[in-house]
Amino acid sequence: MAVSIPIGFRFHPTKEEVVISYLGPAIHGEPLPADVLLKIDIYGDKREPWNLFDKDSESSFWVFTKLKKRNASMIDRVAGCGSWVNQNFHEIRNSHDGKLLGFDKYFRFECKNGKSKRTRGNNNGNWTMHEFSLADKGLSEYVICEIKNKDAVDGKAKNNQNSANIDGVNGEMSAMKKVCADRTILDASSTSQTNSNLNFGEFVHQE
């Protein structure tokens, strides 16, 4: 039975938590929080990330999946029109004793055009993936992946920055308007006082 998560919960586990608290238990058949961890195949025909996930979402998509092997030593990472290309990887170690727990491999999705030259997803986004696996080779064919469209994430950040800049400009303009208004009132008050003094001087002189 799938585990549900409470409203307001945000899924932001550390790498260590992913392999210890989620990947290991999932491999051994324990239930996963279905609201945040999907069980789907991400490799194969018509499995481009934008066909599986909302490309306009700035959120990460977490999946539990089984790797497809091309042969005994190679993983087949083809997905639809392209494939997931490895960029780098890091070891995941226990924060207490330094024991090797697993690996975090970083991928970028790249399409192939007619000349077999790899290009990114064009208008479909800039998709990246962190693949978390266990160090135990007997359990390494199952992984948890964090997939997201960086274009959507970067786009939101840019919009937020633009909004902040606009708010800042509006705030400065409001402050300038207030200063100008205060100065106008002050000038009007000074002029009124000067006119009053002049009238008083004329009145005294006439006497």
PDB file of C-alpha atoms in Angstrom:
ATOM      1  CA  MET A   1       0.000   0.000   0.000  1.00  0.00           C
ATOM      2  CA  ALA A   2       1.335   3.409  -0.964  1.00  0.00           C
ATOM      3  CA  VAL A   3       2.244   5.877   1.743  1.00  0.00           C
ATOM      4  CA  SER A   4       0.629   9.326   1.601  1.00  0.00           C
ATOM      5  CA  ILE A   5       2.251  12.523   2.824  1.00  0.00           C
ATOM      6  CA  PRO A   6       0.613  15.359   4.786  1.00  0.00           C
ATOM      7  CA  ILE A   7      -0.536  18.577   3.137  1.00  0.00           C
ATOM      8  CA  GLY A   8       2.169  21.230   3.114  1.00  0.00           C
ATOM      9  CA  PHE A   9       5.004  18.703   3.116  1.00  0.00           C
ATOM     10  CA  ARG A  10       7.913  19.468   0.786  1.00  0.00           C
ATOM     11  CA  PHE A  11      10.114  16.609  -0.414  1.00  0.00           C
ATOM     12  CA  HIS A  12      13.720  17.793  -0.129  1.00  0.00           C
ATOM     13  CA  PRO A  13      15.740  14.797   1.120  1.00  0.00           C
ATOM     14  CA  THR A  14      19.518  14.763   1.327  1.00  0.00           C
ATOM     15  CA  LYS A  15      21.412  12.322  -0.893  1.00  0.00           C
ATOM     16  CA  GLU A  16      22.068  10.142   2.125  1.00  0.00           C
ATOM     17  CA  GLU A  17      18.371  10.110   2.999  1.00  0.00           C
ATOM     18  CA  VAL A  18      17.428   9.152  -0.576  1.00  0.00           C
ATOM     19  CA  VAL A  19      19.506   5.966  -0.562  1.00  0.00           C
ATOM     20  CA  ILE A  20      18.936   4.975   3.089  1.00  0.00           C
ATOM     21  CA  SER A  21      15.323   5.958   3.740  1.00  0.00           C
ATOM     22  CA  TYR A  22      13.771   5.533   0.285  1.00  0.00           C
ATOM     23  CA  LEU A  23      15.820   3.556  -2.242  1.00  0.00           C
ATOM     24  CA  GLY A  24      16.857   0.704   0.032  1.00  0.00           C
ATOM     25  CA  PRO A  25      13.354   0.147   1.446  1.00  0.00           C
ATOM     26  CA  ALA A  26      11.762   0.432  -2.037  1.00  0.00           C
ATOM     27  CA  ILE A  27      14.052  -2.261  -3.446  1.00  0.00           C
ATOM     28  CA  HIS A  28      12.980  -4.563  -0.623  1.00  0.00           C
ATOM     29  CA  GLY A  29       9.310  -4.024  -1.422  1.00  0.00           C
ATOM     30  CA  GLU A  30       8.403  -1.467   1.214  1.00  0.00           C
ATOM     31  CA  PRO A  31       5.789   1.164   0.233  1.00  0.00           C
ATOM     32  CA  LEU A  32       6.833   4.557  -1.072  1.00  0.00           C
ATOM     33  CA  PRO A  33       5.112   7.941  -0.630  1.00  0.00           C
ATOM     34  CA  ALA A  34       3.123   7.838  -3.878  1.00  0.00           C
ATOM     35  CA  ASP A  35       2.471  11.585  -3.763  1.00  0.00           C
ATOM     36  CA  VAL A  36       6.142  12.329  -4.435  1.00  0.00           C
ATOM     37  CA  LEU A  37       7.766   9.130  -5.729  1.00  0.00           C
ATOM     38  CA  LEU A  38       6.398   7.668  -8.955  1.00  0.00           C
ATOM     39  CA  LYS A  39       7.045   4.138 -10.195  1.00  0.00           C
ATOM     40  CA  ILE A  40       7.500   4.543 -13.958  1.00  0.00           C
ATOM     41  CA  ASP A  41       9.854   3.578 -16.784  1.00  0.00           C
ATOM     42  CA  ILE A  42      11.877   6.536 -18.013  1.00  0.00           C
ATOM     43  CA  TYR A  43      13.686   4.651 -20.791  1.00  0.00           C
ATOM     44  CA  GLY A  44      12.256   3.348 -24.068  1.00  0.00           C
ATOM     45  CA  ASP A  45      10.061   4.531 -26.942  1.00  0.00           C
ATOM     46  CA  LYS A  46       8.243   7.850 -26.471  1.00  0.00           C
ATOM     47  CA  ARG A  47       9.864   8.285 -23.071  1.00  0.00           C
ATOM     48  CA  GLU A  48      11.199  11.797 -23.557  1.00  0.00           C
ATOM     49  CA  PRO A  49      10.917  13.655 -20.244  1.00  0.00           C
ATOM     50  CA  TRP A  50       8.423  16.206 -21.602  1.00  0.00           C
ATOM     51  CA  ASN A  51       6.123  13.325 -22.531  1.00  0.00           C
ATOM     52  CA  LEU A  52       6.227  12.037 -18.954  1.00  0.00           C
ATOM     53  CA  PHE A  53       6.266  15.235 -16.915  1.00  0.00           C
ATOM     54  CA  ASP A  54       4.919  18.785 -17.000  1.00  0.00           C
ATOM     55  CA  LYS A  55       7.625  20.803 -18.754  1.00  0.00           C
ATOM     56  CA  ASP A  56       6.264  24.084 -17.354  1.00  0.00           C
ATOM     57  CA  SER A  57       6.634  22.983 -13.738  1.00  0.00           C
ATOM     58  CA  GLU A  58       9.583  24.306 -11.753  1.00  0.00           C
ATOM     59  CA  SER A  59       9.273  21.368  -9.337  1.00  0.00           C
ATOM     60  CA  SER A  60      11.455  18.266  -9.357  1.00  0.00           C
ATOM     61  CA  PHE A  61       9.910  14.947 -10.352  1.00  0.00           C
ATOM     62  CA  TRP A  62      11.012  11.941  -8.295  1.00  0.00           C
ATOM     63  CA  VAL A  63      10.764   8.445  -9.768  1.00  0.00           C
ATOM     64  CA  PHE A  64      11.643   4.910  -8.740  1.00  0.00           C
ATOM     65  CA  THR A  65      12.625   2.893 -11.796  1.00  0.00           C
ATOM     66  CA  LYS A  66      14.537  -0.126 -13.043  1.00  0.00           C
ATOM     67  CA  LEU A  67      17.516   0.377 -15.327  1.00  0.00           C
ATOM     68  CA  LYS A  68      17.582  -1.270 -18.750  1.00  0.00           C
ATOM     69  CA  LYS A  69      20.790  -3.062 -19.612  1.00  0.00           C
ATOM     70  CA  ARG A  70      22.199  -3.118 -23.138  1.00  0.00           C
ATOM     71  CA  ASN A  71      24.562  -5.874 -22.059  1.00  0.00           C
ATOM     72  CA  ALA A  72      26.123  -7.143 -18.847  1.00  0.00           C
ATOM     73  CA  SER A  73      28.162  -3.984 -18.324  1.00  0.00           C
ATOM     74  CA  MET A  74      26.278  -1.204 -20.142  1.00  0.00           C
ATOM     75  CA  ILE A  75      23.031   0.604 -19.340  1.00  0.00           C
ATOM     76  CA  ASP A  76      20.690   1.546 -22.182  1.00  0.00           C
ATOM     77  CA  ARG A  77      19.678   5.151 -21.517  1.00  0.00           C
ATOM     78  CA  VAL A  78      17.805   5.812 -24.755  1.00  0.00           C
ATOM     79  CA  ALA A  79      14.491   7.600 -24.240  1.00  0.00           C
ATOM     80  CA  GLY A  80      12.437   8.394 -27.326  1.00  0.00           C
ATOM     81  CA  CYS A  81      14.239  10.799 -29.675  1.00  0.00           C
ATOM     82  CA  GLY A  82      17.345  11.041 -27.507  1.00  0.00           C
ATOM     83  CA  SER A  83      19.127   9.731 -24.466  1.00  0.00           C
ATOM     84  CA  TRP A  84      20.323  10.665 -21.007  1.00  0.00           C
ATOM     85  CA  VAL A  85      24.008  11.581 -21.256  1.00  0.00           C
ATOM     86  CA  ASN A  86      26.198  11.296 -18.173  1.00  0.00           C
ATOM     87  CA  GLN A  87      27.926  14.499 -17.033  1.00  0.00           C
ATOM     88  CA  ASN A  88      29.541  13.445 -13.747  1.00  0.00           C
ATOM     89  CA  PHE A  89      29.014  11.379 -10.626  1.00  0.00           C
ATOM     90  CA  HIS A  90      29.713  11.573  -6.899  1.00  0.00           C
ATOM     91  CA  GLU A  91      29.966   9.049  -4.122  1.00  0.00           C
ATOM     92  CA  ILE A  92      27.391   9.125  -1.343  1.00  0.00           C
ATOM     93  CA  ARG A  93      28.906   8.275   2.029  1.00  0.00           C
ATOM     94  CA  ASN A  94      27.521   7.839   5.512  1.00  0.00           C
ATOM     95  CA  SER A  95      27.918  11.126   7.362  1.00  0.00           C
ATOM     96  CA  HIS A  96      28.830   9.299  10.590  1.00  0.00           C
ATOM     97  CA  ASP A  97      31.386   6.651   9.606  1.00  0.00           C
ATOM     98  CA  GLY A  98      32.216   7.491   5.975  1.00  0.00           C
ATOM     99  CA  LYS A  99      30.964   4.148   4.646  1.00  0.00           C
ATOM    100  CA  LEU A 100      30.168   4.137   0.927  1.00  0.00           C
ATOM    101  CA  LEU A 101      26.381   3.999   0.538  1.00  0.00           C
ATOM    102  CA  GLY A 102      25.817   4.662  -3.144  1.00  0.00           C
ATOM    103  CA  PHE A 103      26.276   7.016  -6.052  1.00  0.00           C
ATOM    104  CA  ASP A 104      24.764  10.221  -7.407  1.00  0.00           C
ATOM    105  CA  LYS A 105      25.101  10.351 -11.196  1.00  0.00           C
ATOM    106  CA  TYR A 106      24.195  13.535 -13.044  1.00  0.00           C
ATOM    107  CA  PHE A 107      22.683  13.407 -16.554  1.00  0.00           C
ATOM    108  CA  ARG A 108      21.414  15.808 -19.196  1.00  0.00           C
ATOM    109  CA  PHE A 109      18.819  14.804 -21.781  1.00  0.00           C
ATOM    110  CA  GLU A 110      19.964  15.290 -25.365  1.00  0.00           C
ATOM    111  CA  CYS A 111      18.022  14.677 -28.580  1.00  0.00           C
ATOM    112  CA  LYS A 112      19.420  13.384 -31.844  1.00  0.00           C
ATOM    113  CA  ASN A 113      18.719  15.086 -35.144  1.00  0.00           C
ATOM    114  CA  GLY A 114      18.831  13.400 -38.550  1.00  0.00           C
ATOM    115  CA  LYS A 115      22.632  13.608 -38.685  1.00  0.00           C
ATOM    116  CA  SER A 116      22.961  11.846 -35.335  1.00  0.00           C
ATOM    117  CA  LYS A 117      24.337  15.016 -33.813  1.00  0.00           C
ATOM    118  CA  ARG A 118      23.159  15.420 -30.259  1.00  0.00           C
ATOM    119  CA  THR A 119      21.261  18.572 -29.364  1.00  0.00           C
ATOM    120  CA  ARG A 120      19.244  19.568 -26.344  1.00  0.00           C
ATOM    121  CA  GLY A 121      15.488  19.447 -26.123  1.00  0.00           C
ATOM    122  CA  ASN A 122      14.965  22.729 -28.005  1.00  0.00           C
ATOM    123  CA  ASN A 123      11.523  24.135 -27.165  1.00  0.00           C
ATOM    124  CA  ASN A 124      10.814  21.150 -24.950  1.00  0.00           C
ATOM    125  CA  GLY A 125      13.162  22.343 -22.233  1.00  0.00           C
ATOM    126  CA  ASN A 126      16.564  21.719 -20.700  1.00  0.00           C
ATOM    127  CA  TRP A 127      16.122  18.501 -18.722  1.00  0.00           C
ATOM    128  CA  THR A 128      18.543  17.229 -16.096  1.00  0.00           C
ATOM    129  CA  MET A 129      18.534  14.199 -13.839  1.00  0.00           C
ATOM    130  CA  HIS A 130      20.231  13.007 -10.663  1.00  0.00           C
ATOM    131  CA  GLU A 131      20.256   9.212 -10.502  1.00  0.00           C
ATOM    132  CA  PHE A 132      20.739   7.708  -7.047  1.00  0.00           C
ATOM    133  CA  SER A 133      21.904   4.091  -6.801  1.00  0.00           C
ATOM    134  CA  LEU A 134      23.169   1.791  -4.060  1.00  0.00           C
ATOM    135  CA  ALA A 135      26.806   0.740  -3.835  1.00  0.00           C
ATOM    136  CA  ASP A 136      25.784  -2.924  -3.589  1.00  0.00           C
ATOM    137  CA  LYS A 137      26.015  -4.201  -7.181  1.00  0.00           C
ATOM    138  CA  GLY A 138      23.356  -6.794  -6.499  1.00  0.00           C
ATOM    139  CA  LEU A 139      20.862  -3.995  -5.834  1.00  0.00           C
ATOM    140  CA  SER A 140      22.144  -1.369  -8.270  1.00  0.00           C
ATOM    141  CA  GLU A 141      19.674  -2.070 -11.093  1.00  0.00           C
ATOM    142  CA  TYR A 142      16.979  -0.126  -9.237  1.00  0.00           C
ATOM    143  CA  VAL A 143      17.400   3.614  -8.826  1.00  0.00           C
ATOM    144  CA  ILE A 144      15.637   6.745  -7.666  1.00  0.00           C
ATOM    145  CA  CYS A 145      15.866   9.718 -10.026  1.00  0.00           C
ATOM    146  CA  GLU A 146      15.251  13.422  -9.508  1.00  0.00           C
ATOM    147  CA  ILE A 147      14.268  14.937 -12.863  1.00  0.00           C
ATOM    148  CA  LYS A 148      13.548  18.583 -13.628  1.00  0.00           C
ATOM    149  CA  ASN A 149      13.365  21.092 -16.445  1.00  0.00           C
ATOM    150  CA  LYS A 150      15.973  23.748 -15.704  1.00  0.00           C
ATOM    151  CA  ASP A 151      14.388  26.141 -18.201  1.00  0.00           C
ATOM    152  CA  ALA A 152      11.233  26.231 -16.069  1.00  0.00           C
ATOM    153  CA  VAL A 153      13.246  26.651 -12.856  1.00  0.00           C
ATOM    154  CA  ASP A 154      15.496  29.372 -14.312  1.00  0.00           C
ATOM    155  CA  GLY A 155      12.487  31.055 -15.928  1.00  0.00           C
ATOM    156  CA  LYS A 156      10.702  31.351 -12.599  1.00  0.00           C
ATOM    157  CA  ALA A 157      13.829  32.697 -10.921  1.00  0.00           C
ATOM    158  CA  LYS A 158      14.201  35.291 -13.686  1.00  0.00           C
ATOM    159  CA  ASN A 159      10.553  36.314 -13.375  1.00  0.00           C
ATOM    160  CA  ASN A 160      10.931  36.634  -9.609  1.00  0.00           C
ATOM    161  CA  GLN A 161      14.034  38.785 -10.095  1.00  0.00           C
ATOM    162  CA  ASN A 162      12.228  40.972 -12.622  1.00  0.00           C
ATOM    163  CA  SER A 163       9.317  41.363 -10.214  1.00  0.00           C
ATOM    164  CA  ALA A 164      11.718  42.280  -7.435  1.00  0.00           C
ATOM    165  CA  ASN A 165      13.419  44.845  -9.681  1.00  0.00           C
ATOM    166  CA  ILE A 166      10.056  46.335 -10.662  1.00  0.00           C
ATOM    167  CA  ASP A 167       8.978  46.467  -7.019  1.00  0.00           C
ATOM    168  CA  GLY A 168      12.281  48.137  -6.164  1.00  0.00           C
ATOM    169  CA  VAL A 169      11.869  50.746  -8.897  1.00  0.00           C
ATOM    170  CA  ASN A 170       8.264  51.384  -7.884  1.00  0.00           C
ATOM    171  CA  GLY A 171       9.372  51.755  -4.289  1.00  0.00           C
ATOM    172  CA  GLU A 172      12.061  54.249  -5.249  1.00  0.00           C
ATOM    173  CA  MET A 173       9.583  56.210  -7.381  1.00  0.00           C
ATOM    174  CA  SER A 174       7.094  56.295  -4.514  1.00  0.00           C
ATOM    175  CA  ALA A 175       9.805  57.551  -2.176  1.00  0.00           C
ATOM    176  CA  MET A 176      10.831  60.218  -4.705  1.00  0.00           C
ATOM    177  CA  LYS A 177       7.208  61.305  -5.118  1.00  0.00           C
ATOM    178  CA  LYS A 178       6.879  61.633  -1.353  1.00  0.00           C
ATOM    179  CA  VAL A 179      10.066  63.723  -1.136  1.00  0.00           C
ATOM    180  CA  CYS A 180       8.840  65.964  -3.975  1.00  0.00           C
ATOM    181  CA  ALA A 181       5.431  66.325  -2.340  1.00  0.00           C
ATOM    182  CA  ASP A 182       6.993  67.191   1.017  1.00  0.00           C
ATOM    183  CA  ARG A 183       9.296  69.689  -0.667  1.00  0.00           C
ATOM    184  CA  THR A 184       6.344  71.301  -2.471  1.00  0.00           C
ATOM    185  CA  ILE A 185       4.487  71.675   0.817  1.00  0.00           C
ATOM    186  CA  LEU A 186       7.591  73.122   2.457  1.00  0.00           C
ATOM    187  CA  ASP A 187       8.154  75.599  -0.398  1.00  0.00           C
ATOM    188  CA  ALA A 188       4.517  76.654  -0.275  1.00  0.00           C
ATOM    189  CA  SER A 189       4.768  77.175   3.461  1.00  0.00           C
ATOM    190  CA  SER A 190       7.948  79.258   3.079  1.00  0.00           C
ATOM    191  CA  THR A 191       6.371  81.418   0.376  1.00  0.00           C
ATOM    192  CA  SER A 192       3.307  81.997   2.507  1.00  0.00           C
ATOM    193  CA  GLN A 193       5.459  83.000   5.476  1.00  0.00           C
ATOM    194  CA  THR A 194       7.515  85.397   3.310  1.00  0.00           C
ATOM    195  CA  ASN A 195       4.399  87.063   1.932  1.00  0.00           C
ATOM    196  CA  SER A 196       3.063  87.457   5.447  1.00  0.00           C
ATOM    197  CA  ASN A 197       6.277  89.168   6.574  1.00  0.00           C
ATOM    198  CA  LEU A 198       6.200  91.505   3.578  1.00  0.00           C
ATOM    199  CA  ASN A 199       2.627  92.545   4.259  1.00  0.00           C
ATOM    200  CA  PHE A 200       3.440  93.157   7.908  1.00  0.00           C
ATOM    201  CA  GLY A 201       6.439  95.329   6.900  1.00  0.00           C
ATOM    202  CA  GLU A 202       4.316  97.399   4.537  1.00  0.00           C
ATOM    203  CA  PHE A 203       1.724  97.890   7.265  1.00  0.00           C
ATOM    204  CA  VAL A 204       4.344  99.130   9.769  1.00  0.00           C
ATOM    205  CA  HIS A 205       5.933 101.460   7.183  1.00  0.00           C
ATOM    206  CA  GLN A 206       2.591 103.041   6.385  1.00  0.00           C
ATOM    207  CA  GLU A 207       2.122 103.871  10.020  1.00  0.00           C
TER     208      GLU A 207
END
